[in-house]
Coordinates of C-alpha atoms in Angstrom, one line a residue:
Chain A
M217 CA 4.3 40.2 -3.0
L218 CA 0.3 38.3 -2.5
R219 CA -2.5 40.7 -3.8
V220 CA -6.2 39.0 -3.7
E221 CA -8.6 41.1 -5.3
N222 CA -12.3 40.8 -4.9
L223 CA -12.6 36.9 -4.7
H224 CA -15.7 34.9 -4.6
V225 CA -16.0 31.3 -3.9
S226 CA -19.1 29.2 -3.7
Y227 CA -19.4 25.7 -3.0
G228 CA -22.6 25.2 -5.2
K229 CA -25.0 27.2 -4.1
I230 CA -23.0 28.5 -0.8
R231 CA -21.2 31.8 -1.1
A232 CA -18.2 30.7 1.2
V233 CA -15.8 33.4 0.4
R234 CA -17.6 36.8 -0.6
D235 CA -15.7 39.8 -2.4
V236 CA -12.4 39.5 -0.4
S237 CA -9.6 41.7 -1.2
I238 CA -6.2 41.0 1.0
E239 CA -2.7 41.5 0.4
V240 CA 0.7 40.5 1.9
N241 CA 4.0 42.4 1.5
R242 CA 7.3 40.9 1.4
G243 CA 8.5 40.0 4.7
E244 CA 5.7 40.4 6.5
V245 CA 3.4 38.0 8.8
V246 CA -0.1 38.4 8.2
A247 CA -2.6 36.6 10.5
L248 CA -6.6 35.7 9.2
I249 CA -8.6 35.5 11.8
G250 CA -12.4 34.7 12.2
P251 CA -14.8 32.3 13.8
N252 CA -15.5 28.3 12.6
G253 CA -16.8 28.5 8.8
A254 CA -16.4 32.2 8.2
G255 CA -14.1 30.9 5.2
K256 CA -10.6 30.9 6.3
S257 CA -9.7 27.8 5.1
T258 CA -11.5 27.6 1.3
L259 CA -9.8 31.5 1.0
L260 CA -6.4 30.1 1.4
K261 CA -7.0 26.3 -0.4
T262 CA -8.5 28.8 -3.2
I263 CA -5.5 31.2 -3.1
A264 CA -3.2 28.1 -3.5
G265 CA -5.6 26.4 -6.5
I266 CA -6.7 23.9 -4.6
L267 CA -9.9 25.3 -5.1
K268 CA -11.6 27.5 -8.0
C269 CA -12.9 30.8 -7.5
E270 CA -16.0 31.9 -9.0
S271 CA -14.3 35.4 -10.1
G272 CA -11.8 37.8 -8.8
S273 CA -8.5 37.4 -9.2
V274 CA -5.1 36.6 -7.0
F275 CA -1.3 38.0 -8.1
L276 CA 1.5 36.5 -6.9
Q277 CA 4.2 39.0 -7.6
D278 CA 2.1 41.0 -10.2
E279 CA 1.6 37.4 -12.1
P280 CA -2.2 36.0 -12.4
I281 CA -2.1 32.7 -10.5
H282 CA -6.0 32.6 -9.9
N283 CA -6.6 29.9 -13.2
M284 CA -3.3 27.6 -12.1
A285 CA -3.5 24.2 -11.2
A286 CA -2.2 23.8 -7.4
A287 CA 0.8 22.0 -8.3
E288 CA 1.8 25.1 -10.7
V289 CA 0.8 27.2 -8.0
A290 CA 3.0 25.9 -5.3
R291 CA 5.9 25.9 -8.0
K292 CA 5.9 29.4 -8.4
G293 CA 6.6 29.7 -4.6
L294 CA 3.5 29.9 -3.0
V295 CA 3.5 26.8 -0.8
M296 CA 0.5 26.1 1.4
V297 CA 0.6 24.2 4.8
L298 CA -2.6 22.3 4.6
E299 CA -4.8 22.1 8.0
G300 CA -4.7 19.0 10.3
R301 CA -1.3 17.0 10.0
S302 CA -1.0 16.8 6.4
T303 CA 1.9 14.3 6.5
L304 CA 2.4 11.7 3.9
K305 CA 1.7 9.4 6.6
N306 CA 2.7 5.7 5.0
M307 CA 6.3 7.2 4.1
T308 CA 9.3 7.8 6.1
V309 CA 10.0 11.2 7.8
I310 CA 13.0 11.6 5.6
E311 CA 10.7 10.6 2.6
N312 CA 9.0 13.7 3.6
L313 CA 11.6 15.7 3.5
I314 CA 12.9 14.6 0.5
L315 CA 9.8 15.3 -1.1
G316 CA 9.9 19.3 0.1
G317 CA 12.9 19.7 -2.1
Y318 CA 10.9 18.1 -4.6
M319 CA 10.5 21.4 -6.8
R320 CA 14.0 22.1 -6.5
S321 CA 17.3 20.4 -8.2
D322 CA 20.2 21.8 -6.5
H323 CA 20.3 18.5 -5.1
A324 CA 23.4 19.0 -2.3
E325 CA 21.9 21.9 -1.1
I326 CA 18.4 20.1 -0.3
A327 CA 20.9 17.4 1.3
Q328 CA 21.9 20.2 3.3
D329 CA 18.5 21.7 4.2
I330 CA 17.3 18.5 5.4
Q331 CA 20.1 18.0 7.8
R332 CA 19.3 22.1 9.0
M333 CA 15.8 20.9 9.9
L334 CA 16.7 17.6 11.6
E335 CA 19.4 19.6 13.8
R336 CA 16.5 22.1 14.5
F337 CA 13.7 19.4 15.2
P338 CA 15.4 16.8 17.4
A339 CA 12.5 14.8 17.7
L340 CA 12.2 14.2 13.8
K341 CA 15.8 13.3 13.4
A342 CA 15.6 10.7 16.4
R343 CA 12.3 9.2 14.1
Q344 CA 14.1 9.8 10.7
S345 CA 13.2 6.4 9.6
Q346 CA 9.8 6.1 10.9
R347 CA 6.4 6.4 9.2
A348 CA 5.3 9.5 9.7
G349 CA 1.8 8.4 10.6
T350 CA 3.3 6.9 14.0
L351 CA 4.5 10.5 15.1
S352 CA 3.0 12.3 17.8
G353 CA 0.4 15.0 16.4
G354 CA 3.0 18.0 17.4
E355 CA 5.9 16.0 15.5
Q356 CA 3.7 15.8 12.3
Q357 CA 2.6 19.7 12.4
M358 CA 6.7 20.6 12.7
L359 CA 7.5 18.0 10.3
V360 CA 5.0 19.3 7.6
I361 CA 6.4 22.6 8.5
A362 CA 10.2 21.5 8.0
R363 CA 8.8 19.9 4.8
A364 CA 7.4 23.5 3.7
L365 CA 10.3 25.1 4.5
I366 CA 12.5 22.7 2.5
S367 CA 10.9 24.0 -0.6
R368 CA 12.0 26.9 0.3
P369 CA 8.5 29.1 -0.7
S370 CA 8.4 33.0 -1.1
L371 CA 5.5 33.0 0.5
L372 CA 4.2 30.4 2.9
M373 CA 0.4 29.9 4.0
L374 CA -0.2 28.3 7.1
D375 CA -3.6 26.5 7.8
E376 CA -4.6 26.4 11.4
P377 CA -1.0 25.1 12.4
S378 CA -1.9 24.9 16.3
L379 CA -5.2 22.9 16.0
G380 CA -5.7 20.1 18.1
L381 CA -2.6 20.4 19.8
A382 CA -1.8 20.5 23.7
P383 CA -0.7 24.0 25.2
L384 CA 2.9 22.8 24.8
M385 CA 3.4 22.0 21.4
T386 CA 1.2 24.9 20.3
A387 CA 4.1 26.9 22.2
E388 CA 6.4 25.4 20.4
I389 CA 4.8 26.0 16.8
F390 CA 4.2 29.6 17.6
A391 CA 8.1 29.8 18.8
I392 CA 8.8 28.2 14.9
I393 CA 6.4 30.7 13.2
R394 CA 8.4 33.5 15.4
E395 CA 12.0 32.5 14.5
L396 CA 10.8 32.7 10.8
K397 CA 9.9 35.6 11.0
T398 CA 13.0 37.4 12.9
K399 CA 15.1 34.9 11.7
H400 CA 14.6 34.1 7.8
E401 CA 12.3 37.3 6.9
T402 CA 9.7 34.6 5.6
T403 CA 6.7 35.9 4.1
I404 CA 3.8 34.0 6.1
L405 CA 0.0 34.0 5.7
L406 CA -1.4 32.8 8.7
V407 CA -4.8 31.2 9.3
E408 CA -5.3 30.8 13.2
Q409 CA -8.0 29.9 15.8
N410 CA -5.9 31.3 18.4
A411 CA -6.7 34.9 17.5
R412 CA -4.2 35.8 20.6
Q413 CA -1.3 34.2 19.8
A414 CA -1.5 34.9 16.2
L415 CA -1.9 38.6 16.4
Q416 CA 0.8 39.1 18.9
L417 CA 2.9 37.7 16.4
A418 CA 1.8 39.3 13.3
D419 CA 2.5 43.0 11.5
R420 CA -1.1 43.0 10.3
G421 CA -4.2 41.1 10.3
Y422 CA -7.8 40.2 8.7
V423 CA -10.8 39.3 10.4
L424 CA -13.2 37.2 7.9
E425 CA -16.8 36.9 9.2
T426 CA -19.5 34.6 7.4
G427 CA -17.0 35.4 4.1
R428 CA -16.4 39.2 4.3
I429 CA -13.6 40.5 5.7
V430 CA -15.2 42.9 8.2
L431 CA -11.6 44.2 9.9
E432 CA -8.3 44.6 9.0
G433 CA -5.0 46.5 9.9
A434 CA -2.1 46.6 12.2
G435 CA -2.9 46.8 16.3
L436 CA -6.0 44.4 15.9
A437 CA -5.3 43.3 19.5
D438 CA -6.2 46.5 20.7
N439 CA -9.2 46.8 18.6
P440 CA -12.3 46.6 21.2
A441 CA -14.2 44.7 18.8
V442 CA -12.0 42.4 18.2
R443 CA -11.0 42.0 22.0
E444 CA -14.5 41.4 22.8
A445 CA -15.4 38.5 19.9
Y446 CA -11.9 37.0 19.7
L447 CA -9.7 37.7 22.5
G448 CA -12.6 37.4 25.3
V449 CA -11.6 40.4 26.8
Chain B
M7 CA 8.9 -33.6 -5.0
L8 CA 7.8 -30.8 -2.7
M9 CA 10.5 -28.5 -3.3
Q10 CA 10.2 -28.9 -7.3
Q11 CA 6.5 -28.1 -6.9
I12 CA 7.2 -24.8 -4.9
L13 CA 10.1 -24.2 -7.0
N14 CA 7.6 -24.1 -9.9
G15 CA 4.9 -22.5 -8.0
V16 CA 7.5 -19.7 -7.4
M17 CA 8.0 -19.4 -11.2
L18 CA 4.1 -19.4 -11.9
G19 CA 3.4 -16.7 -9.1
S20 CA 6.4 -14.5 -10.1
T21 CA 4.5 -13.8 -13.7
Y22 CA 1.3 -13.5 -11.6
A23 CA 2.8 -10.9 -8.9
L24 CA 4.1 -8.9 -12.0
I25 CA 0.8 -8.4 -13.7
A26 CA -0.8 -7.9 -10.2
L27 CA 1.7 -4.8 -9.4
G28 CA 0.3 -3.5 -12.3
Y29 CA -3.2 -3.7 -11.1
T30 CA -1.8 -2.4 -7.8
L31 CA 0.1 0.6 -9.2
V32 CA -2.8 1.9 -11.2
F33 CA -5.2 1.7 -7.8
G34 CA -3.1 3.0 -5.8
V35 CA -2.6 6.3 -7.9
L36 CA -6.4 6.4 -9.1
H37 CA -8.7 4.3 -7.0
L38 CA -9.4 2.2 -10.4
V39 CA -9.4 -1.3 -11.2
H40 CA -7.7 -1.3 -14.7
L41 CA -9.8 -4.2 -16.4
A42 CA -7.8 -3.7 -19.6
H43 CA -4.4 -4.6 -18.1
G44 CA -4.7 -8.5 -19.2
E45 CA -4.9 -7.8 -22.5
V46 CA -2.4 -5.4 -22.0
F47 CA -0.3 -8.2 -21.0
M48 CA -2.0 -10.2 -23.8
I49 CA -0.4 -7.3 -26.1
G50 CA 3.0 -7.8 -24.7
A51 CA 3.2 -11.6 -25.5
F52 CA 2.2 -11.0 -29.1
V53 CA 4.4 -8.1 -29.5
G54 CA 7.4 -10.3 -27.8
L55 CA 6.4 -12.9 -30.4
Q56 CA 6.5 -11.0 -33.4
V57 CA 9.9 -9.3 -32.4
V58 CA 11.5 -12.9 -31.8
L59 CA 9.8 -14.1 -35.2
W60 CA 11.0 -11.2 -37.3
S61 CA 14.7 -10.4 -35.8
G62 CA 15.4 -14.3 -34.6
G63 CA 16.3 -12.4 -31.4
G64 CA 16.3 -13.7 -28.2
S65 CA 13.8 -13.5 -25.1
L66 CA 15.4 -10.8 -23.6
L67 CA 14.8 -8.6 -26.4
A68 CA 11.2 -10.2 -26.8
I69 CA 11.0 -8.9 -23.3
V70 CA 12.4 -5.2 -24.1
A71 CA 10.1 -4.6 -26.9
A72 CA 7.2 -5.9 -25.4
S73 CA 7.3 -3.6 -22.4
V74 CA 7.8 -1.0 -24.2
A75 CA 5.0 -1.7 -27.0
A76 CA 2.9 -2.5 -23.6
A77 CA 4.1 1.2 -21.9
V78 CA 2.5 2.8 -25.1
I79 CA -0.4 1.2 -24.8
G80 CA -0.5 1.5 -21.4
M81 CA -0.4 5.2 -21.5
L82 CA -3.1 5.6 -24.6
I83 CA -5.7 3.6 -22.7
Y84 CA -5.6 6.3 -19.8
L85 CA -5.2 9.1 -21.9
L86 CA -7.8 8.2 -24.4
T87 CA -10.5 6.1 -22.2
I88 CA -10.2 6.8 -18.7
R89 CA -8.7 10.1 -18.2
P90 CA -11.5 11.9 -20.3
I91 CA -14.1 9.9 -18.6
L92 CA -12.8 10.8 -15.0
A93 CA -12.9 14.4 -15.7
R94 CA -16.8 14.5 -16.3
K95 CA -16.6 13.5 -12.9
G96 CA -19.4 10.7 -13.6
H97 CA -20.7 7.5 -11.7
F98 CA -17.4 6.2 -10.0
L99 CA -18.1 3.0 -12.0
A100 CA -17.8 4.9 -15.7
P101 CA -13.9 4.7 -15.9
M102 CA -13.8 0.9 -15.0
I103 CA -16.6 -0.2 -17.4
S104 CA -14.7 2.2 -20.2
T105 CA -11.5 -0.1 -18.9
I106 CA -13.5 -3.3 -20.0
G107 CA -14.7 -1.8 -23.2
I108 CA -11.4 -1.1 -24.3
G109 CA -10.0 -4.5 -23.5
I110 CA -12.8 -6.0 -25.7
V111 CA -11.3 -3.9 -28.2
L112 CA -7.7 -5.0 -27.9
Q113 CA -8.8 -8.8 -27.6
E114 CA -10.5 -8.4 -31.4
V115 CA -8.0 -6.4 -32.8
A116 CA -5.4 -9.1 -31.4
T117 CA -7.8 -11.9 -33.1
R118 CA -8.2 -10.2 -36.2
T119 CA -4.2 -9.6 -36.3
F120 CA -2.8 -12.4 -35.1
G121 CA -5.3 -15.4 -35.4
A122 CA -7.6 -16.8 -33.2
E123 CA -5.4 -19.7 -32.9
Q124 CA -2.9 -20.5 -30.1
V125 CA 0.5 -20.1 -31.4
G126 CA 4.0 -20.8 -29.5
F127 CA 7.1 -19.5 -29.1
P128 CA 9.8 -20.8 -31.7
N129 CA 11.9 -22.8 -29.3
R130 CA 15.2 -21.0 -29.6
L131 CA 16.9 -21.7 -26.4
E132 CA 18.7 -24.0 -25.3
A133 CA 16.9 -26.4 -23.3
T134 CA 19.6 -26.7 -20.5
A135 CA 18.4 -28.5 -17.6
W136 CA 20.5 -28.6 -14.2
H137 CA 19.7 -30.9 -11.7
I138 CA 20.5 -29.7 -7.7
G139 CA 19.9 -32.3 -5.3
P140 CA 16.1 -33.2 -5.8
V141 CA 15.4 -30.2 -7.6
T142 CA 15.5 -29.6 -11.7
V143 CA 15.7 -26.2 -12.7
T144 CA 15.6 -25.2 -16.9
S145 CA 16.9 -22.4 -18.7
V146 CA 13.5 -20.8 -19.5
Q147 CA 12.9 -21.2 -15.7
L148 CA 15.9 -19.5 -14.7
I149 CA 15.1 -16.5 -17.3
I150 CA 11.3 -16.2 -16.0
L151 CA 12.7 -16.2 -12.4
S152 CA 15.3 -14.0 -12.8
V153 CA 13.7 -11.8 -15.2
S154 CA 10.4 -11.0 -12.5
L155 CA 12.5 -11.1 -9.8
G156 CA 14.8 -8.7 -10.9
L157 CA 11.9 -6.3 -12.3
M158 CA 10.3 -6.4 -8.7
A159 CA 13.8 -5.4 -7.0
A160 CA 14.2 -2.5 -9.7
L161 CA 10.5 -1.5 -8.8
H162 CA 11.1 -1.1 -4.9
I163 CA 14.5 0.6 -5.3
F164 CA 12.5 2.6 -7.8
V165 CA 9.7 3.6 -5.5
T166 CA 12.0 3.7 -2.2
R167 CA 15.0 5.7 -3.4
S168 CA 14.0 8.0 -6.4
R169 CA 12.0 11.2 -5.6
M170 CA 9.9 10.3 -9.0
G171 CA 9.0 7.3 -7.1
M172 CA 8.5 8.4 -3.5
A173 CA 6.4 11.3 -5.8
M174 CA 4.3 8.3 -7.1
R175 CA 4.0 7.2 -3.5
A176 CA 2.7 10.0 -2.5
A177 CA 0.1 10.6 -5.3
A178 CA -1.4 7.8 -4.1
E179 CA -1.8 8.6 -0.5
S180 CA -3.1 12.1 -1.4
S181 CA -3.4 13.9 -4.7
V182 CA -4.1 17.2 -2.3
I183 CA -0.6 17.3 -0.3
S184 CA 1.0 16.0 -3.6
H185 CA 0.3 19.3 -5.5
T186 CA 1.1 21.3 -2.4
L187 CA 4.3 20.0 -2.6
G188 CA 4.7 20.6 -6.4
I189 CA 4.3 17.2 -7.5
R190 CA 2.2 17.1 -11.3
T191 CA -0.2 14.3 -10.6
D192 CA -1.3 14.1 -13.8
R193 CA 2.2 13.2 -15.3
I194 CA 2.6 10.7 -12.0
I195 CA -0.3 9.0 -13.3
L196 CA 0.7 8.5 -16.9
L197 CA 3.7 7.4 -15.7
T198 CA 2.5 4.8 -13.5
F199 CA 0.5 3.7 -16.4
A200 CA 3.7 3.1 -18.0
I201 CA 5.3 1.2 -15.2
A202 CA 2.4 -0.8 -14.9
S203 CA 1.9 -1.6 -18.4
A204 CA 5.9 -2.5 -18.9
L205 CA 5.7 -4.7 -16.3
G206 CA 2.8 -6.5 -17.8
G207 CA 4.1 -6.3 -21.3
A208 CA 7.1 -8.7 -19.8
A209 CA 5.2 -11.0 -17.9
G210 CA 3.5 -11.9 -21.4
V211 CA 6.5 -12.8 -23.0
L212 CA 7.5 -14.9 -19.5
V213 CA 4.2 -16.6 -19.9
G214 CA 4.3 -17.2 -23.1
L215 CA 7.8 -18.6 -22.8
S216 CA 6.8 -21.2 -19.8
F217 CA 3.2 -22.4 -21.5
N218 CA 4.7 -22.0 -24.9
A219 CA 1.2 -21.3 -25.8
I220 CA -0.8 -17.7 -26.5
T221 CA -3.7 -16.8 -27.6
P222 CA -5.7 -13.1 -27.7
Y223 CA -7.9 -14.6 -24.5
M224 CA -5.2 -14.9 -22.4
G225 CA -5.1 -12.0 -20.9
V226 CA -9.1 -12.7 -19.0
D227 CA -7.9 -15.5 -16.8
M228 CA -4.1 -14.5 -16.4
G229 CA -6.0 -11.2 -15.8
I230 CA -8.1 -12.4 -12.8
K231 CA -5.2 -14.1 -11.4
G232 CA -3.2 -11.4 -11.0
L233 CA -6.5 -9.2 -9.9
A234 CA -6.2 -11.9 -7.3
A235 CA -3.1 -11.9 -6.3
M236 CA -3.5 -7.8 -5.7
L237 CA -6.7 -8.7 -3.4
L238 CA -4.8 -11.3 -1.7
G239 CA -2.1 -9.0 -1.1
G240 CA -4.1 -5.9 -0.6
L241 CA -5.4 -3.2 -2.8
G242 CA -2.7 -0.7 -3.6
N243 CA 0.2 -2.6 -1.7
I244 CA 3.1 -3.3 -4.2
Y245 CA 4.9 -5.9 -1.9
G246 CA 1.3 -7.7 -0.7
A247 CA 0.8 -8.1 -4.9
M248 CA 4.5 -9.7 -4.7
I249 CA 3.8 -12.0 -2.3
G250 CA -0.1 -12.4 -3.2
G251 CA 1.2 -13.8 -6.5
M252 CA 3.5 -16.1 -5.1
V253 CA 0.8 -17.6 -2.9
I254 CA -1.5 -18.3 -5.9
G255 CA 1.0 -19.6 -8.1
V256 CA 2.6 -22.2 -5.3
V257 CA -1.2 -23.2 -4.1
E258 CA -2.2 -23.8 -7.7
V259 CA 1.1 -25.9 -8.8
I260 CA 0.9 -28.1 -5.2
S261 CA -3.0 -28.4 -5.9
V262 CA -2.0 -29.6 -9.7
A263 CA 0.5 -32.0 -8.2
Y264 CA -1.2 -33.7 -5.5
L265 CA -5.0 -33.3 -6.0
A266 CA -6.8 -32.9 -9.4
S267 CA -5.5 -30.6 -12.2
S268 CA -8.8 -30.3 -13.6
Y269 CA -9.8 -28.0 -10.3
R270 CA -6.2 -25.9 -10.3
D271 CA -8.4 -22.8 -10.8
A272 CA -11.2 -23.4 -8.3
F273 CA -8.8 -24.4 -5.8
A274 CA -6.5 -21.3 -5.9
F275 CA -9.7 -19.5 -5.6
I276 CA -11.0 -21.1 -3.0
V277 CA -7.7 -20.2 -1.0
I278 CA -7.9 -16.7 -1.8
I279 CA -11.8 -16.7 -0.5
A280 CA -10.9 -18.3 2.5
V281 CA -7.9 -15.9 2.9
L282 CA -10.2 -13.1 2.3
A283 CA -12.6 -14.1 4.6
I284 CA -10.2 -14.0 7.5
R285 CA -8.4 -10.9 6.2
P286 CA -11.0 -8.8 4.1
R287 CA -8.1 -6.4 3.6
G288 CA -5.6 -8.8 1.8
I289 CA -2.5 -10.0 3.9
F290 CA -0.8 -7.1 4.1
G291 CA -3.5 -4.8 4.5
S292 CA -5.0 -2.0 2.0
T293 CA -3.1 1.3 1.9
H294 CA -4.9 4.1 3.8
H295 CA -5.9 6.7 1.9
V296 CA -5.8 10.0 3.7
E297 CA -7.0 13.2 1.9
G298 CA -5.8 16.5 3.4

């Protein structure tokens, strides 16, 4: 589904992503872990078209997307949930959800999808006409995920969905991702600080350190190097 | 007496509000003070006048024609004098200077085309006046009030009910988040210029009707009033621009009625400075821009 080949990304003279090649197959949940500043967010943003790559290519269903504007990449079905509560804070909960359906034109079904999301997330239903900025951090994260799902992505990229959330909320967010995987077979590329839970959930994983992929494959949670560096055992 | 002045002030203020809305919409999506907006308003007034003279049509036809012409000019201003400069990512003031430049160009083109003298709308409207208690309302006043309030209501419905209008607010809040939702912000910005300029063009005809005097330089004064109304209400805030315009109109008319008429602008701006000193972000506060 997604194929990244020999991708290089730089911020001025700093090379943030070096020669990265990764792949995500249909129906898979792939975790991308690594320390702060390893280039995880940069990699995701480049795939999403928000940042431009220096060289290399990105293919979505065999179509090159590395020169496309971010809005066009989203329209191809590759939807990114940005790090850190990326709700539209001046707009209401329901308006945020409506904009989730901005790329679709089947209005009756969009309305149904929005209703379904409100049933699935009662906290959002109770606050549907409130400004998104007045919601708690966890509620905002739920809103952002619900909004992304309404766009019916073929591939969903989540950047640190549990960052800064209380443990209970983190568990809730992981429960949602697990539900997406088992019930809806959504294809997901997940960047997480919380390596233990991410690797438990994912089919496969990649470890990114200083811009390079240093480890990859299934069962990373059992790899001694990963256990020592990221799982603290 | 006071009721009459307040009505006159609201009437004048509603045209300021239409102009202020243009500034605030553009500021919302681009963080740019569009300093040629006063000239777009002026062109609207002249186009309206020409349409009435040629076709012998009424003021509503003039308003529609002026809005369409202003929308086209507004979009051209963005495409030719703002977007190429923004794309070069130079100094943040460069696009604003460019809008000053195109404003002066428009002023001189209007002077060459229509002459520098003050001209007036032909008075085809029946000057009917109604007396309701102590207040007198003329048919011109009714048109100005109903058109400007109607346009504001339409804008409110557009930004809160339509997906396109919501996308416009989303683009104003965060272009990165908008892109992840598949919103093509470049098109939304162009649409914003069209709407902002159409409102300005309509205001041009309304001001022409109420003062019965239009000149190529009318955009300068009205532009500053509109800009002040936006600041008063809060940068980028649509409802702030509406209220800000009304406040300036009422203060101006009342200061003329009860103080010296030669100080009308001075007094209006003293009130603005005072309000900004107390609430530097405007009455309603500026919108908060969150980049994801």
